[in-house]
Coordinates of N, CA and C in Angstrom, one line a residue:
Chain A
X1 N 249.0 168.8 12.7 CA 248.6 170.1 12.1 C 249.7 171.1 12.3
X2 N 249.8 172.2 11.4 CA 250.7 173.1 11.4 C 250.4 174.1 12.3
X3 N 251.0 174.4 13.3 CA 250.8 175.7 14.4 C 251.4 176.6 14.2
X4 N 250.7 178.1 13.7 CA 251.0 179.4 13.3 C 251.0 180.3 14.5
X5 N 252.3 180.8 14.6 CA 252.4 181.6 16.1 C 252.5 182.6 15.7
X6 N 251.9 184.0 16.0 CA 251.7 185.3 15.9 C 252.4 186.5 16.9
X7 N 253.2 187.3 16.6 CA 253.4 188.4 17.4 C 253.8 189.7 17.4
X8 N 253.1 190.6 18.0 CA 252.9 190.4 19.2 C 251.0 190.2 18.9
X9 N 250.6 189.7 20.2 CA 248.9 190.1 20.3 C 248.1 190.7 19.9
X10 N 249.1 192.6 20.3 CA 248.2 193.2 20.2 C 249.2 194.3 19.6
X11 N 249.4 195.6 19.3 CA 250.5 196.7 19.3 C 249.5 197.7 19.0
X12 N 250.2 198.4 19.7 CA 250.3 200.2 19.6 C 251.2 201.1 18.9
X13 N 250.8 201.9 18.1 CA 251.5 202.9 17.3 C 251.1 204.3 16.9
X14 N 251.7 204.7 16.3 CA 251.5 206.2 16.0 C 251.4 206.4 14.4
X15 N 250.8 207.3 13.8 CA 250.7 207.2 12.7 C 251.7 208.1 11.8
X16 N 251.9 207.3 10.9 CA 253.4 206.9 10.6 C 254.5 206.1 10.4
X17 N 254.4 205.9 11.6 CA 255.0 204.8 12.0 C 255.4 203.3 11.4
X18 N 256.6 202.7 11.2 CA 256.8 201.2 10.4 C 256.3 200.4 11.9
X19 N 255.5 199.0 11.3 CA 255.3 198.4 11.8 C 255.4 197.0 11.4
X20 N 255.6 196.2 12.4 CA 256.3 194.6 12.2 C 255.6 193.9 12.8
X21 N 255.1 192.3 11.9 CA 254.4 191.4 12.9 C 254.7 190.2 12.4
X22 N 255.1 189.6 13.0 CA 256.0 188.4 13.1 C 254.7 187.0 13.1
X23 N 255.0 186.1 12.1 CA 254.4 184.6 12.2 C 255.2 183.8 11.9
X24 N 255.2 182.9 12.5 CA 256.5 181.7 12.8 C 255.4 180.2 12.6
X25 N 255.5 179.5 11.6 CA 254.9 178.2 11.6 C 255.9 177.1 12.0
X26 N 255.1 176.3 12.5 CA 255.8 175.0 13.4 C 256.4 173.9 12.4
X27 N 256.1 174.1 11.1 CA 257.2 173.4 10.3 C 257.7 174.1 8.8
X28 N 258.2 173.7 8.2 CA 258.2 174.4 7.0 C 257.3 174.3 6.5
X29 N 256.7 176.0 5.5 CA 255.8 176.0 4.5 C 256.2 176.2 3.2
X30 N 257.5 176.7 3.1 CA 257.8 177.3 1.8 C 257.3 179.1 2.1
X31 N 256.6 179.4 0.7 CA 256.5 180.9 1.2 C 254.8 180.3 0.8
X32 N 253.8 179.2 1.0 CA 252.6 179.3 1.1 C 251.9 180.1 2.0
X33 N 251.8 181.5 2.5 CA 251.3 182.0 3.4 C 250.8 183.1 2.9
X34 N 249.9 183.5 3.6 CA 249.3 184.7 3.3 C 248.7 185.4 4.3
X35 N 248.5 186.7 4.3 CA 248.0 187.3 5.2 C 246.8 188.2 5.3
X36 N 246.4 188.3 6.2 CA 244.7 189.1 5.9 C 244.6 190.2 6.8
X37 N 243.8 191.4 6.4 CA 243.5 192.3 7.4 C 241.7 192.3 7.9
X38 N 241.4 192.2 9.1 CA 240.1 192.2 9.5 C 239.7 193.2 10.1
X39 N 239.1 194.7 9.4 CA 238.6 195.7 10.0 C 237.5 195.0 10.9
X40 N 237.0 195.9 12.2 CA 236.1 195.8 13.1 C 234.8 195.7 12.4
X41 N 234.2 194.3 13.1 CA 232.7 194.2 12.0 C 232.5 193.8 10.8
X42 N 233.9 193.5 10.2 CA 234.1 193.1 8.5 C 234.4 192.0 8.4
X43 N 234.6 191.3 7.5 CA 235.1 190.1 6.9 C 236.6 190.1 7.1
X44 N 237.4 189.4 6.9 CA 238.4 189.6 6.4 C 239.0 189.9 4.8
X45 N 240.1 190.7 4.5 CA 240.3 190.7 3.1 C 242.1 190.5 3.1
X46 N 242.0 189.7 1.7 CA 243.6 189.8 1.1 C 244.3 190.7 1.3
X47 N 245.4 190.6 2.1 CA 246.3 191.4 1.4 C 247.3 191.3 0.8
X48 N 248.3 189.7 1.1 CA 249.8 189.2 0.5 C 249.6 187.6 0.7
X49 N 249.7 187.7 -0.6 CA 249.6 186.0 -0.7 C 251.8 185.4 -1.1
X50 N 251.5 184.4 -1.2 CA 252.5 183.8 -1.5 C 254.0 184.2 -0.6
X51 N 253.6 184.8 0.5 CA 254.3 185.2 1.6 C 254.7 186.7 1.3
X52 N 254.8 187.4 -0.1 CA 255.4 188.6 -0.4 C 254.7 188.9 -1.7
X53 N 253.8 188.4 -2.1 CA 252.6 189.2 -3.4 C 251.7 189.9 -2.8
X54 N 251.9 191.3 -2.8 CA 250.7 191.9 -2.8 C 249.4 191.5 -3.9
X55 N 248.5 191.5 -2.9 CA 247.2 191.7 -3.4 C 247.0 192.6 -4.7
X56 N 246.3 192.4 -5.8 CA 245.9 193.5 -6.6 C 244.9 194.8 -5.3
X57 N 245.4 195.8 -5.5 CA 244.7 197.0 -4.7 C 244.8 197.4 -3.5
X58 N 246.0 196.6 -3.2 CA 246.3 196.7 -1.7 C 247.1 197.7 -2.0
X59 N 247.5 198.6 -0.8 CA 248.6 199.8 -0.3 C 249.5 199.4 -0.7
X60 N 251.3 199.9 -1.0 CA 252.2 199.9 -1.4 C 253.1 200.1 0.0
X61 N 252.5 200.2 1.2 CA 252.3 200.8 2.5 C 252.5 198.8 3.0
X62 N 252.0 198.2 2.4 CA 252.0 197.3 2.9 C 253.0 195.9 2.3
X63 N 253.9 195.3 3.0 CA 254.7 194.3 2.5 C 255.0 193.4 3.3
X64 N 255.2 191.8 2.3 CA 255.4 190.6 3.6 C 256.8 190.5 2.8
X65 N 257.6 189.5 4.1 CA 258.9 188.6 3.6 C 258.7 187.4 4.3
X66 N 259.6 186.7 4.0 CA 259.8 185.4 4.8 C 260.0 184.1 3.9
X67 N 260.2 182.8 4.6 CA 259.8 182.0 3.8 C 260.7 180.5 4.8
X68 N 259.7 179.5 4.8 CA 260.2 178.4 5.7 C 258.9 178.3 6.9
X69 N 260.0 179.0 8.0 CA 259.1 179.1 8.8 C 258.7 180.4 10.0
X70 N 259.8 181.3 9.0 CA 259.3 182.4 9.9 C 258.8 183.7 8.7
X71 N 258.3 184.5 9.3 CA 257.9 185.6 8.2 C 256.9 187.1 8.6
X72 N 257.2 187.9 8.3 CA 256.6 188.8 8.4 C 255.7 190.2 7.8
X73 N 254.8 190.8 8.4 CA 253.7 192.0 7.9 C 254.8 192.9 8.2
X74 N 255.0 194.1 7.1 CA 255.4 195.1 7.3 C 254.1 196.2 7.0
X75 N 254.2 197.3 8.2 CA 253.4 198.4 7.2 C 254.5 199.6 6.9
X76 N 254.3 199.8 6.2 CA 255.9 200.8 6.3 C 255.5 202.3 6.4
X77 N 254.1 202.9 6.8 CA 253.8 204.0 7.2 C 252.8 203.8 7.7
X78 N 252.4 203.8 8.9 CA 250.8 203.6 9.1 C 250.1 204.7 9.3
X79 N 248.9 204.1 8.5 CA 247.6 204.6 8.7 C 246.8 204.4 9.2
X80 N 245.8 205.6 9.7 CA 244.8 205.5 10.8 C 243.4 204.5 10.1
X81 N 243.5 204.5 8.7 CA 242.7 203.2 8.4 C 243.5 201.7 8.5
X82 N 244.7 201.7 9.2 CA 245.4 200.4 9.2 C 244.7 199.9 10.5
X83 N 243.6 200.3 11.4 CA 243.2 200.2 12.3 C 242.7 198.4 12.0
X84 N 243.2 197.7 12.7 CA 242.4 196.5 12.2 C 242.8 194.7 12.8
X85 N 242.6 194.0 12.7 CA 243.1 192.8 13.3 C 244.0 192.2 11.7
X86 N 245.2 191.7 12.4 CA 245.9 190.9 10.8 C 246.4 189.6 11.5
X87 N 245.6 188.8 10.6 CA 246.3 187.2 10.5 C 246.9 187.0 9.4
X88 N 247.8 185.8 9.8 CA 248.3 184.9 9.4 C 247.7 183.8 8.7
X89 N 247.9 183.0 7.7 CA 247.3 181.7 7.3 C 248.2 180.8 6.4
X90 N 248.8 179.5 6.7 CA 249.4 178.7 5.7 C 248.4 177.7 5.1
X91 N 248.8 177.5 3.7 CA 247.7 176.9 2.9 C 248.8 175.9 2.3
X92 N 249.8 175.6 3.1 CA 250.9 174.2 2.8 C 249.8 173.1 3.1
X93 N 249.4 172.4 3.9 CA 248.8 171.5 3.8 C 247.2 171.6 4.7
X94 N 246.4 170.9 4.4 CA 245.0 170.8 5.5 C 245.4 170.1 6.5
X95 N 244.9 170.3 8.1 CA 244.1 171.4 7.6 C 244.4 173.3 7.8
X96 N 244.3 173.8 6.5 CA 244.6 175.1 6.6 C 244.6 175.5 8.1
X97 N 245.5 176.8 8.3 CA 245.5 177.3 10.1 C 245.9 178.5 9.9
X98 N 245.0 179.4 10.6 CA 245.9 180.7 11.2 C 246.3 181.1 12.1
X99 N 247.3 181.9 12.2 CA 247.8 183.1 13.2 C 246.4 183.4 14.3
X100 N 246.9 183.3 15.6 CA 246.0 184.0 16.5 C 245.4 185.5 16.1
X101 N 246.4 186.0 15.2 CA 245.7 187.4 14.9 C 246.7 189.0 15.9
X102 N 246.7 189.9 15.4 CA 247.4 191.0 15.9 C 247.1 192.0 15.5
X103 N 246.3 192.7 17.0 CA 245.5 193.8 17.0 C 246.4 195.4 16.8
X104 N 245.9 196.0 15.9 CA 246.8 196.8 15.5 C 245.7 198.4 16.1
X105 N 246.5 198.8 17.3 CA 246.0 200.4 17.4 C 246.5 201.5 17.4
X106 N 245.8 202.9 16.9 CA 246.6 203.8 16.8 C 246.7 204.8 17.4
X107 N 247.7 205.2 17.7 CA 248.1 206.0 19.4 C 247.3 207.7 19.0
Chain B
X1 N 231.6 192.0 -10.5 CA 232.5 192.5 -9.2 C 231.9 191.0 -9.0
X2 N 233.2 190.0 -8.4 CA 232.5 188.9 -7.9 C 232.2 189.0 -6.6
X3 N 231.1 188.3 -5.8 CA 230.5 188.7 -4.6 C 230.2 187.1 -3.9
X4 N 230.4 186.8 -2.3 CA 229.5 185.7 -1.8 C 228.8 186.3 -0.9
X5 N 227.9 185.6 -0.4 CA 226.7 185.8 0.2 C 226.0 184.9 1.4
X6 N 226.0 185.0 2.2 CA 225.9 183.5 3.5 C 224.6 184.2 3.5
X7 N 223.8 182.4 4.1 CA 222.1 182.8 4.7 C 221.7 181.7 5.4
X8 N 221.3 181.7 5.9 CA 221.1 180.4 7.2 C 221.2 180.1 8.6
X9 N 221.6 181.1 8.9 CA 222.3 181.7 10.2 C 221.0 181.7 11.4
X10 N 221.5 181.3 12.5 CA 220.7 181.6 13.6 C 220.8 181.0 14.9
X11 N 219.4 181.1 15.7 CA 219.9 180.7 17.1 C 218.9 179.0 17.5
X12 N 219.9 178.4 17.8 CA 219.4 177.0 17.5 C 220.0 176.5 18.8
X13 N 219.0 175.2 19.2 CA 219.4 174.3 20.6 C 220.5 173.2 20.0
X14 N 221.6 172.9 21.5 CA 222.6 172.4 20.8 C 221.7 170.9 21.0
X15 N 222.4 170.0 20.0 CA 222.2 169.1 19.2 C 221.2 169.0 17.9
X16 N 220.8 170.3 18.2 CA 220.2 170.3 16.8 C 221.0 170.2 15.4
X17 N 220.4 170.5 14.5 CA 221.2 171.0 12.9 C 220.3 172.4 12.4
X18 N 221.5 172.7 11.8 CA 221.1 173.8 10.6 C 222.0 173.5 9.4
X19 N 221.8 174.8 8.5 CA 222.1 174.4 7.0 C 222.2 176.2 6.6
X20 N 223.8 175.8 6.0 CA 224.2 177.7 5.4 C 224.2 177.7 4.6
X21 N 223.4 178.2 3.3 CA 224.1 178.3 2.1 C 224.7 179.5 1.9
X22 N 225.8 179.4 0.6 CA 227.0 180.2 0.1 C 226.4 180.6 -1.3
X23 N 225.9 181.5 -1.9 CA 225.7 182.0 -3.3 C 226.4 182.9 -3.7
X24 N 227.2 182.6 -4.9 CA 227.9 183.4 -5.7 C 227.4 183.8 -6.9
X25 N 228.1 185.1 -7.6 CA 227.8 185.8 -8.2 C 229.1 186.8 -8.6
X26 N 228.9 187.1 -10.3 CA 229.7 187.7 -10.3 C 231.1 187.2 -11.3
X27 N 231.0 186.0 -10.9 CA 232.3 185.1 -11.2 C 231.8 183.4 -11.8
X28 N 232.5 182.9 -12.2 CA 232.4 181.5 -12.9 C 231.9 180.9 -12.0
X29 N 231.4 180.4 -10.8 CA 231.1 179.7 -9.9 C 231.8 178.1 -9.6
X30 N 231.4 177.8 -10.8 CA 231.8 176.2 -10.9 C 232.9 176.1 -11.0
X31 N 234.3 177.0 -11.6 CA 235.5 176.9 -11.4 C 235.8 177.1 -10.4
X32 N 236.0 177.4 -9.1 CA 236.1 178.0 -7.9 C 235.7 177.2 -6.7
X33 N 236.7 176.0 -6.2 CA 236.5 175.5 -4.3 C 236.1 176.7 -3.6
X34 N 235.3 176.1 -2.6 CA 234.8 177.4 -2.0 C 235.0 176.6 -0.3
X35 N 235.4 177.8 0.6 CA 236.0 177.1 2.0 C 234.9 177.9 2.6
X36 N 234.6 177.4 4.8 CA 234.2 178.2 4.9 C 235.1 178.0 6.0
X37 N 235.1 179.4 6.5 CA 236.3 179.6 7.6 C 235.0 180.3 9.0
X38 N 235.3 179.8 9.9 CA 234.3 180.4 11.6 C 235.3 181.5 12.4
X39 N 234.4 182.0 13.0 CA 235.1 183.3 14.3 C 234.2 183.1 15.7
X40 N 234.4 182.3 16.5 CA 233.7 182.7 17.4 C 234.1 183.7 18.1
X41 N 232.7 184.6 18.6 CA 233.0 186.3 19.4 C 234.2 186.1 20.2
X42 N 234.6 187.1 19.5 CA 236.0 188.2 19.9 C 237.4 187.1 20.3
X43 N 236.7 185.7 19.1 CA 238.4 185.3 18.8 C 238.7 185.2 17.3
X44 N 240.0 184.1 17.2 CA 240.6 184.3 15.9 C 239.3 183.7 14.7
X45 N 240.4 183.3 13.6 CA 239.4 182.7 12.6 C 240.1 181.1 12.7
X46 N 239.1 180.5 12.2 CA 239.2 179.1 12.4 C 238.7 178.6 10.8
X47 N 239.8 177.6 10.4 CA 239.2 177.3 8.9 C 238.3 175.5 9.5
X48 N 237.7 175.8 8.7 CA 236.7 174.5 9.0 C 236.2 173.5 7.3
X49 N 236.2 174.1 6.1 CA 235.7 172.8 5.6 C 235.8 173.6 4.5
X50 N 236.0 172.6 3.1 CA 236.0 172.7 1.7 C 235.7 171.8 0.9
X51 N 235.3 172.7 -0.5 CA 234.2 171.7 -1.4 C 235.3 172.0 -2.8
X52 N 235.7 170.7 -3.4 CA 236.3 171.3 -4.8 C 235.1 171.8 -5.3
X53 N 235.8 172.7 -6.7 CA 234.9 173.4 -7.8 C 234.2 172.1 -8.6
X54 N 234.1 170.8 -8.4 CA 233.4 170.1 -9.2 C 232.7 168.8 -7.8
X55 N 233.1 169.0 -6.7 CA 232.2 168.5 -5.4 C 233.2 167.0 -5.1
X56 N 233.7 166.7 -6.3 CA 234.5 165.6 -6.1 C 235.5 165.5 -4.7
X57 N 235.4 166.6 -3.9 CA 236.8 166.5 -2.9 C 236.1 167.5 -1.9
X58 N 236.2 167.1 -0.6 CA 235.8 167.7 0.7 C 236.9 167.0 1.7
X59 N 237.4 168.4 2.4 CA 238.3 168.3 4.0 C 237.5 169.1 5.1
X60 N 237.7 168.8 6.0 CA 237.0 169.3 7.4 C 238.1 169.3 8.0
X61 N 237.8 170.4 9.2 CA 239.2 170.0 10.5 C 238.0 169.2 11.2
X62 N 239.3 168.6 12.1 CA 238.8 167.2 13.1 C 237.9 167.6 13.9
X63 N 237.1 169.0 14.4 CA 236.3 169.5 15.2 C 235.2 168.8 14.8
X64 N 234.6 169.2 13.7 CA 233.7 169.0 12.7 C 233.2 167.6 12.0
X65 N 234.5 167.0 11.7 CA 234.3 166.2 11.6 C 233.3 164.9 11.3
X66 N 232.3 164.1 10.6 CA 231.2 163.6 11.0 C 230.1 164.1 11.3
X67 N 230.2 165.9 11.5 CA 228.3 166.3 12.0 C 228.2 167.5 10.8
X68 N 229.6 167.9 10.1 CA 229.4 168.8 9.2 C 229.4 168.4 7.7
X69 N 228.3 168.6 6.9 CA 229.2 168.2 5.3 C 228.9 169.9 4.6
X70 N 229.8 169.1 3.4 CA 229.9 170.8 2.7 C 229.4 170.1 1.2
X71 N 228.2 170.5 0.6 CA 227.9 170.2 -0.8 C 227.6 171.8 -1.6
X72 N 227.3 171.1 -2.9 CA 227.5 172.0 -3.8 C 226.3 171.7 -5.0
X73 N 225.7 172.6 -5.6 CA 224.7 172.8 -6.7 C 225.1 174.2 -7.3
X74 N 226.6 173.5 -8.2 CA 227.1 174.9 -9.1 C 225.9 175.2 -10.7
X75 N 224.7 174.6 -10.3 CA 223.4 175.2 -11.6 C 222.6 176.1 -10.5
X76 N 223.0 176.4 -9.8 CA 222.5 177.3 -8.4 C 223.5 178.2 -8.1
X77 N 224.9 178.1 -8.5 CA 225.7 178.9 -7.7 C 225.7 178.9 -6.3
X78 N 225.3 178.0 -6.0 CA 225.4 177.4 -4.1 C 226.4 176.6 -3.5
X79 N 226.8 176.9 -2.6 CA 227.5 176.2 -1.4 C 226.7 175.6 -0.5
X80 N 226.4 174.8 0.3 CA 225.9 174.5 1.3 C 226.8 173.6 2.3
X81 N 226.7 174.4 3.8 CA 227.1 173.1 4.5 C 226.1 172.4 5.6
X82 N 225.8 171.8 5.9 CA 224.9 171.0 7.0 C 225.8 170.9 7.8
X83 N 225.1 171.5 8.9 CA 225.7 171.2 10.5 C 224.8 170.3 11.3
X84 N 225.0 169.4 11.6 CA 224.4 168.5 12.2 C 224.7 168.5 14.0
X85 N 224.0 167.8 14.8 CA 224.7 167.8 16.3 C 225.3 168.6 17.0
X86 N 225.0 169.8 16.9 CA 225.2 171.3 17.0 C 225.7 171.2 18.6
X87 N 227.2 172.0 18.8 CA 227.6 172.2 20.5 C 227.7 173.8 20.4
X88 N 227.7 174.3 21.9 CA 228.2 175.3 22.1 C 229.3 175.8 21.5
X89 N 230.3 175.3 21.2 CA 231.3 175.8 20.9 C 231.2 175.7 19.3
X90 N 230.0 175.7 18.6 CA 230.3 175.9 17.3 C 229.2 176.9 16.8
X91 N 229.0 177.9 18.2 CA 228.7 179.1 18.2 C 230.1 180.0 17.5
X92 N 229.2 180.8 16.4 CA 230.7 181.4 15.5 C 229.9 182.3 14.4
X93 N 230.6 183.4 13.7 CA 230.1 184.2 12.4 C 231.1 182.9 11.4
X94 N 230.0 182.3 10.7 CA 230.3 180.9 9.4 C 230.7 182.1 8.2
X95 N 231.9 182.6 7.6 CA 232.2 182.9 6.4 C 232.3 181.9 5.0
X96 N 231.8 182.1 4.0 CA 231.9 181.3 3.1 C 233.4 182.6 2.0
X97 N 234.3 181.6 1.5 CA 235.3 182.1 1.0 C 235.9 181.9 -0.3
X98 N 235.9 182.5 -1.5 CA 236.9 181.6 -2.3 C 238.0 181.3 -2.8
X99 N 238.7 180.5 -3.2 CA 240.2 179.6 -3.5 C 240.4 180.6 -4.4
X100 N 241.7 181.3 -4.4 CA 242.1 181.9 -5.0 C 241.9 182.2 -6.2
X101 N 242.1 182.6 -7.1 CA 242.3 182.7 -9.2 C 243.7 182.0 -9.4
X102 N 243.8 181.0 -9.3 CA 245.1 179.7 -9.5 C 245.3 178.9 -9.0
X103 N 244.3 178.8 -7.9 CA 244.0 177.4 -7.4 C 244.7 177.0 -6.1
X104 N 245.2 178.1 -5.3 CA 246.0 177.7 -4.2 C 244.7 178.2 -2.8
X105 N 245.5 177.7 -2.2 CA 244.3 177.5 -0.7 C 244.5 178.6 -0.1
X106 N 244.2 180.3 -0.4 CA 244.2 181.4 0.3 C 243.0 182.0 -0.5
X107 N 242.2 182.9 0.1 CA 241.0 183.4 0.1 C 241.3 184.6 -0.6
X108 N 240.4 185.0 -1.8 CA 240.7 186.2 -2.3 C 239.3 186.9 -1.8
X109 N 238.1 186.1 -2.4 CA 236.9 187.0 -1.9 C 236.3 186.1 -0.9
X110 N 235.7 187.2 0.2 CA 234.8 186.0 1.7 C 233.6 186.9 1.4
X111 N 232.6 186.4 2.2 CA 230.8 186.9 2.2 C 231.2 187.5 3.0
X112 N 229.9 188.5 3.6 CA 230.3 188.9 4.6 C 230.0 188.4 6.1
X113 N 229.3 187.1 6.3 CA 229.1 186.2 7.5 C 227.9 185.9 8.0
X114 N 227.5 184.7 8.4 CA 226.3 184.7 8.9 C 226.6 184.0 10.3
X115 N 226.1 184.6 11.0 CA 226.1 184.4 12.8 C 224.9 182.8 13.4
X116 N 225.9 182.1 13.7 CA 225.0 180.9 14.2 C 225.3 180.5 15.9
X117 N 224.5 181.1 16.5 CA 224.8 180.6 17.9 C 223.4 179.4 18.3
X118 N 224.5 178.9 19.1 CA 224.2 177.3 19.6 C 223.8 177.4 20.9
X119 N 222.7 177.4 21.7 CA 222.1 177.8 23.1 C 221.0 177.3 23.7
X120 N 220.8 177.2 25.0 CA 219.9 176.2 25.2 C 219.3 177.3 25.9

C-alpha cells in the first residue's frame, strides 16, 4: 500500500498569513493527488485535484505543487474560514490512502 | 445541484450486520463509481470500498475485506454497502462519495455521513 505522510499535524497561524503543508507518498504517484479541506462537523470537500488543479469554486487563496513523491497545500493568505482539517489523498493505485490530515488554527 | 445522501447508520452489537445505503440525485447516477470512505471519532479518513458505475468492479481495503460488500441498483439511484461481522473498530461516520467527472479516483461530491458505532 502507498503511505501518505503529512506535515506538520497540526499549525498555528495568523490571518494572513502564507501557509505550507507538506505530503510526501512512499512511492511515486505522478501528480495523482488531491487534496481536501474538512471543516469541523462537515464532510470533507475538493479542493486540488491532479496535484495543482484547483477545484471549480475554490479560493485563488489556495494552491498545490508537487509531483512524484513529495508535494504541497499552499494558502497564500489565510483566512479565518481556512479554519479546518486538510488531507492528502493518492488515487495512483488501490487501495486509495490519505494523509493523516493537518489541523489548521488561527492565532 | 448534484447531491449524496447516507441512511442506515446506527448503534449495533459487534458481530452483528447492518446495511448503508447511498442515494443520489441531481446527476446521472449510473455514470458515476461511487466510494465510501470512514472517520472514526477524532481521526483521519480512511478509504474503504468501491462500486463501478455499472457494478461490474468492486475493491475493499484488506480491513474489510470478506464482511463488507458494496452493491448497486442504479434504477434506484442507490449505493449499498452490507457490513457484516461488525468489530469495534469499524465504529466510524461511513461517507458515501463520488469518482470524479473523468473518471479518476478523487472525490468531487461526499454525503454528509452517517454515524455507525459498534458496542456491546
Amino acid at each position: 500500500d502507498i503511505q501518505m505522510t503529512q506535515s506538520p499535524s497540526t499549525l498555528s497561524a495568523s490571518a494572513g498569513d502564507r501557509v505550507t503543508i507538506t505530503c510526501r507518498a512512499s512511492q511515486s504517484i505522478s501528480v495523482r493527488l488531491a487534496w481536501y479541506q474538512q471543516k469541523p462537523g462537515k464532510a470533507p470537500s475538493l479542493l486540488i485535484y491532479k496535484a495543482s488543479t484547483l477545484e471549480s469554486g475554490v479560493p485563488e487563496r489556495f494552491g498545490g505543487s508537487g509531483s512524484g513523491t513529495e508535494f504541497t497545500l499552499t494558502i497564500s493568505s489565510l483566512q479565518p474560514d481556512d479554519l479546518a482539517t486538510y488531507y492528502c489523498q493518492q488515487y495512483d493505485t488501490y487501495p486509495l490512502t490519505f494523509g493523516g490530515g493537518t489541523k489548521v488554527e488561527i492565532k | 445541484q448534484a447531491h449524496l445522501v447516507e441512511s442506515g447508520g446506527g448503534v449495533v452489537q459487534p458481530g452483528t450486520s447492518l446495511r448503508l445505503s447511498c442515494a443520489g440525485s441531481g446527476f446521472s447516477f449510473s455514470d458515476f463509481a461511487i466510494h465510501w470512505v470512514r472517520q472514526a471519532p477524532g481521526k483521519g479518513l480512511e478509504w474503504v470500498a468501491v462500486i463501478s458505475y455499472d457494478a461490474s468492479n468492486e475493491y475493499y481495503v484488506d480491513s474489510v475485506k470478506g464482511r463488507f460488500t458494496v452493491s448497486r441498483d442504479n434504477s434506484k439511484d442507490t449505493v449499498y454497502m452490507q457490513m457484516n461481522s461488525l468489530r469495534p473498530d469499524d465504529t466510524a461516520v461511513y461517507y458515501c462519495a463520488r469518482i470524479a467527472v473523468g473518471g479518476r479516483n478523487y472525490f468531487d461530491i461526499w454525503g454528509q455521513g452517517s454515524l455507525v458505532i459498534v458496542s456491546s
